[in-house]
Amino acid sequence: MRDVEVNKLFKKYLSGQCTAEEKAWLESWYLQHEQVGLRSLTPDQLEEIYQSSLPLRDRAPRHLTRIRTRWAAAAMLLLVLSGLAIVWLNTSDQEGTPLAQLTDAQDIGPGGNRAMLTFSDGRSVHLDESQEGVRMAGTEIVYLDGSPVRDGEAVNVDQITVSTPVGGEYRLVLSDGSTVRLNAETSLTYPVKFTGERRVSLQGEAFFDVTKDESDAASPNPFIVQTNGQLIRVLGTQFNVSAYPDDPAERTTLVEGAVDVQSKATLTAVRILPGEQAIVTEKDVITQIANVDQVIAWTNGYFWFENEPLSSVLAQLSKWYGVEFQYDNRFTTDKLYGMIDRDKRLSQVLHVLESTNVVKFLVNDKTIYVHAHGN
Amino acid sequence: MNMVDREKLSDEVLFSLSRKGDATAFHEIHKRYKGILLVHAYKKLGDFEEAKDLVQDLFLSIWQNRKRLPDTQNFSGYLYRALRNRVINTLLRKNVKNKYLDGFKKFYQEGRNETDEYIRERELAQQIEREINALPPKMREVFRLSRESQLPNRVIAEQLNISEFTVKNHIKKALKALRAKLGRGAHIFFIF
């Protein structure tokens, strides 16, 4: 057999045009073909393989109840950059520390349970980071485990705002039993006690689990979420709202039940059903089918990127780690797929992004420069 | 969606969930197989980074095409075939210093192949799954644990199938049987 015949056979095989005999030859050969032995693996490579076959550990329950039971920890998973050739910012004048040289002190931990309460009388209270959330108990605010929030009385107060900083998340149970889970850099303003219509206002991202109003079965009081650009009207349901000021589109994604979404700008209203998403922009309202699990992945403790540009990935990371990414906008055509555990330290997250061999980071305090790999 | 612990589901169920867009199920599959596929691809290609890329591309392509992929009763078999295809493709593309050409020619001259596709697939699976044994014990243990979740299907499959055959000794047996049928002096060869 000549080389070209072997090549031809391989090509035929790959295009699925081999005869059964040819296939038998190639596949039998494949079985005994070996380029290198496993002894040639370096300790680092072995460790890498080891890490990738670690079984999932159960994650401590840190999620909203009801919808999701214990999800296995979503550690970092395939993160692949693909797409068009990209032009990177020439960052030779920027200085920073490569990940490999980053000390523990320079590394940045993940976000956590951080939030603050602000009362309409002007007082504000920092909430305990060892607690997951607060709930309304009459005119008092207590942690979910029942312990009181210091200075948490809301006697001569009608509105309360709970807000999370960058790198914060918190849970809130309202006086009607509805729960709200706030993502980072989010604030929710609500009345101490609901009378009639239940109305809250939101900036940022939150997951709502709204109870049905039982006081009057014939005409239950609606629950209304007001954002900068829309009104979301529900009776009892679970949905996620993302309405960040730096994002021109506000998204409402429905898990169950039904919600009505109305644009403040155009007054257009749509009703979405479970699995659908309403996107409100200044111009219009559209609905589309959404990957609900992806949208609410953050409530289960991980980021889930699917066909997202690097800019969107970095924007989400920057809200959780409190860092700023410096990069050239021109490479936004690149798409990313992946999942990242929100409990990981920043260096670990950046490392998994670097392992794509496309992107490289230089860390300078809270500013992170994004380079093309090899620069 | 049914919220059962993903770690306890069989590959086939996980794949079925993945096809419907369940990323945690897919993540579990990825966790289960990434290590052994990487080891296998490394052995066949001799380049760790390339093996990593190949395995990553394979998973990405499965995820991207999840809606179009057919359901399977033997997910690992499907995965291993897909891996083999990609390795062969890479060998051809990279033409690894013509090593594979010579290797194939030599193999061909020796005149032995396994005609039974089923046995080849089985051997491939055993090879991939056994390669982990060449690795340090802590890694073997981890792999073993990560596989236990899917035991029922597997155990049954193992017991139904021929056990512990390598292609070589199976071929020996097959040739013996054929010779007996054809009578002494008969030779088996293929031409194409």
Tab-separated table of C-alpha atoms in Angstrom, chain B residues 3-185:
chain	number	residue	atom	x	y	z
B	3	MET	CA	-35.057	17.440	39.723
B	4	VAL	CA	-33.306	14.227	40.489
B	5	ASP	CA	-29.711	14.293	41.514
B	6	ARG	CA	-27.816	14.251	38.251
B	7	GLU	CA	-25.027	12.152	39.650
B	8	LYS	CA	-27.341	9.212	40.095
B	9	LEU	CA	-28.648	9.106	36.559
B	10	SER	CA	-27.464	6.818	33.813
B	11	ASP	CA	-25.582	8.228	30.855
B	12	GLU	CA	-28.525	7.605	28.608
B	13	VAL	CA	-30.934	9.517	30.824
B	14	LEU	CA	-28.443	12.339	31.162
B	15	PHE	CA	-28.013	12.453	27.427
B	16	SER	CA	-31.742	12.485	26.945
B	17	LEU	CA	-32.011	15.429	29.344
B	18	SER	CA	-29.117	17.150	27.611
B	19	ARG	CA	-30.910	16.882	24.310
B	20	LYS	CA	-33.733	18.834	25.854
B	21	GLY	CA	-31.310	21.539	26.881
B	22	ASP	CA	-30.564	20.498	30.458
B	23	ALA	CA	-27.065	21.854	30.981
B	24	THR	CA	-26.561	20.327	34.408
B	25	ALA	CA	-27.157	16.911	32.890
B	26	PHE	CA	-24.696	17.688	30.155
B	27	HIS	CA	-22.271	18.983	32.705
B	28	GLU	CA	-22.472	15.661	34.528
B	29	ILE	CA	-21.772	13.769	31.302
B	30	HIS	CA	-18.849	16.046	30.633
B	31	LYS	CA	-17.492	15.424	34.114
B	32	ARG	CA	-17.883	11.699	33.749
B	33	TYR	CA	-16.109	11.365	30.451
B	34	LYS	CA	-13.744	14.247	29.982
B	35	GLY	CA	-10.860	12.608	31.822
B	36	ILE	CA	-10.887	9.272	30.040
B	37	LEU	CA	-11.491	10.778	26.632
B	38	LEU	CA	-8.562	13.084	27.198
B	39	VAL	CA	-6.287	10.216	28.179
B	40	HIS	CA	-7.345	8.238	25.136
B	41	ALA	CA	-6.923	11.128	22.715
B	42	TYR	CA	-3.538	11.903	24.207
B	43	LYS	CA	-2.329	8.362	23.665
B	44	LYS	CA	-3.482	8.334	20.081
B	45	LEU	CA	-2.265	11.816	19.191
B	46	GLY	CA	0.786	12.262	21.382
B	47	ASP	CA	-0.003	15.919	22.001
B	48	PHE	CA	-1.726	16.920	25.220
B	49	GLU	CA	-2.905	20.353	24.140
B	50	GLU	CA	-4.250	18.962	20.926
B	51	ALA	CA	-6.014	16.196	22.826
B	52	LYS	CA	-7.586	18.797	25.105
B	53	ASP	CA	-8.821	20.851	22.179
B	54	LEU	CA	-10.181	17.782	20.489
B	55	VAL	CA	-12.138	16.626	23.538
B	56	GLN	CA	-13.412	20.129	24.181
B	57	ASP	CA	-14.540	20.478	20.578
B	58	LEU	CA	-16.253	17.133	20.780
B	59	PHE	CA	-18.310	18.136	23.820
B	60	LEU	CA	-19.063	21.523	22.382
B	61	SER	CA	-20.260	20.006	19.162
B	62	ILE	CA	-22.507	17.565	21.011
B	63	TRP	CA	-23.986	20.402	23.016
B	64	GLN	CA	-24.487	22.614	19.988
B	65	ASN	CA	-26.076	19.821	18.003
B	66	ARG	CA	-28.002	18.359	20.906
B	67	LYS	CA	-31.391	18.890	19.316
B	68	ARG	CA	-30.434	17.068	16.158
B	69	LEU	CA	-28.674	14.133	17.771
B	70	PRO	CA	-30.556	10.862	17.878
B	71	ASP	CA	-31.407	9.308	21.190
B	72	THR	CA	-29.187	6.383	22.001
B	73	GLN	CA	-29.360	3.332	24.191
B	74	ASN	CA	-25.596	3.253	24.393
B	75	PHE	CA	-24.325	6.716	24.995
B	76	SER	CA	-20.723	5.831	25.793
B	77	GLY	CA	-20.472	3.826	22.564
B	78	TYR	CA	-21.726	6.822	20.656
B	79	LEU	CA	-19.262	9.093	22.406
B	80	TYR	CA	-16.310	6.794	21.795
B	81	ARG	CA	-17.111	6.474	18.098
B	82	ALA	CA	-17.334	10.229	17.821
B	83	LEU	CA	-13.992	10.537	19.582
B	84	ARG	CA	-12.385	7.967	17.293
B	85	ASN	CA	-13.619	9.860	14.278
B	86	ARG	CA	-12.114	13.071	15.523
B	87	VAL	CA	-8.815	11.435	16.375
B	88	ILE	CA	-8.606	9.854	12.925
B	89	ASN	CA	-9.469	13.176	11.384
B	90	THR	CA	-6.727	14.907	13.341
B	91	LEU	CA	-4.188	12.239	12.451
B	92	LEU	CA	-5.010	12.643	8.816
B	93	ARG	CA	-4.984	16.415	8.975
B	94	LYS	CA	-1.804	16.688	10.976
B	95	ASN	CA	-0.193	13.759	9.232
B	96	VAL	CA	1.805	13.246	12.417
B	97	LYS	CA	5.215	12.893	10.786
B	98	ASN	CA	3.725	10.168	8.650
B	99	LYS	CA	3.799	7.940	11.663
B	100	TYR	CA	0.263	6.834	11.254
B	101	LEU	CA	0.848	6.050	7.571
B	102	ASP	CA	3.698	3.721	8.321
B	103	GLY	CA	1.844	2.303	11.243
B	104	PHE	CA	-1.164	1.584	9.129
B	105	LYS	CA	0.858	0.053	6.312
B	106	LYS	CA	2.636	-2.217	8.722
B	107	PHE	CA	-0.606	-3.219	10.314
B	108	TYR	CA	-2.111	-3.906	6.917
B	109	GLN	CA	0.791	-6.060	5.855
B	110	GLU	CA	0.415	-8.184	8.913
B	111	GLY	CA	-2.953	-9.025	7.516
B	112	ARG	CA	-5.158	-9.072	10.554
B	113	ASN	CA	-8.273	-7.164	11.236
B	114	GLU	CA	-11.408	-7.598	13.226
B	115	THR	CA	-14.351	-7.914	10.908
B	116	ASP	CA	-17.015	-7.844	13.551
B	117	GLU	CA	-17.990	-4.249	14.092
B	118	TYR	CA	-19.615	-5.078	17.384
B	119	ILE	CA	-16.404	-6.522	18.757
B	120	ARG	CA	-14.441	-3.518	17.561
B	121	GLU	CA	-16.798	-1.161	19.327
B	122	ARG	CA	-16.552	-3.219	22.466
B	123	GLU	CA	-12.813	-3.246	22.341
B	124	LEU	CA	-12.759	0.487	21.816
B	125	ALA	CA	-14.909	1.005	24.879
B	126	GLN	CA	-12.772	-1.318	26.962
B	127	GLN	CA	-9.622	0.352	25.796
B	128	ILE	CA	-10.853	3.824	26.637
B	129	GLU	CA	-12.244	2.759	29.964
B	130	ARG	CA	-9.210	0.715	30.877
B	131	GLU	CA	-6.693	3.400	30.075
B	132	ILE	CA	-7.455	4.967	33.381
B	133	ASN	CA	-5.742	1.993	35.006
B	134	ALA	CA	-2.410	3.250	33.768
B	135	LEU	CA	-2.898	6.375	35.820
B	136	PRO	CA	-2.115	6.960	39.504
B	137	PRO	CA	-4.421	5.149	41.951
B	138	LYS	CA	-6.138	8.271	43.262
B	139	MET	CA	-7.299	9.027	39.743
B	140	ARG	CA	-8.533	5.543	39.165
B	141	GLU	CA	-10.532	5.723	42.353
B	142	VAL	CA	-12.098	9.003	41.360
B	143	PHE	CA	-13.011	7.638	38.004
B	144	ARG	CA	-14.443	4.491	39.481
B	145	LEU	CA	-16.607	6.510	41.860
B	146	SER	CA	-17.825	8.779	39.142
B	147	ARG	CA	-18.956	5.787	37.163
B	148	GLU	CA	-20.747	3.945	39.906
B	149	SER	CA	-23.807	6.062	39.495
B	150	GLN	CA	-24.625	4.331	36.271
B	151	LEU	CA	-23.982	0.793	37.349
B	152	PRO	CA	-27.290	-0.925	36.730
B	153	ASN	CA	-27.263	-0.503	32.950
B	154	ARG	CA	-23.613	-1.155	32.751
B	155	VAL	CA	-23.539	-4.272	34.839
B	156	ILE	CA	-26.276	-5.783	32.766
B	157	ALA	CA	-24.503	-4.815	29.597
B	158	GLU	CA	-21.249	-6.269	30.831
B	159	GLN	CA	-22.851	-9.521	31.769
B	160	LEU	CA	-24.643	-9.894	28.484
B	161	ASN	CA	-21.537	-9.272	26.497
B	162	ILE	CA	-18.329	-11.173	26.040
B	163	SER	CA	-16.006	-10.427	28.863
B	164	GLU	CA	-12.358	-9.486	28.830
B	165	PHE	CA	-11.563	-9.976	25.225
B	166	THR	CA	-8.878	-8.106	23.549
B	167	VAL	CA	-9.136	-7.862	19.831
B	168	LYS	CA	-6.028	-9.901	19.411
B	169	ASN	CA	-7.091	-13.002	21.182
B	170	HIS	CA	-10.536	-12.680	19.801
B	171	ILE	CA	-9.168	-12.596	16.295
B	172	LYS	CA	-7.105	-15.638	17.074
B	173	LYS	CA	-10.226	-17.459	18.074
B	174	ALA	CA	-12.155	-16.232	15.092
B	175	LEU	CA	-9.418	-17.299	12.730
B	176	LYS	CA	-9.263	-20.687	14.332
B	177	ALA	CA	-12.977	-21.108	13.901
B	178	LEU	CA	-12.809	-20.028	10.295
B	179	ARG	CA	-9.952	-22.346	9.540
B	180	ALA	CA	-11.824	-25.183	11.028
B	181	LYS	CA	-14.696	-24.361	8.746
B	182	LEU	CA	-12.632	-23.909	5.619
B	183	GLY	CA	-10.231	-26.671	6.287
B	184	ARG	CA	-6.510	-26.582	6.620
B	185	GLY	CA	-4.494	-24.410	4.271
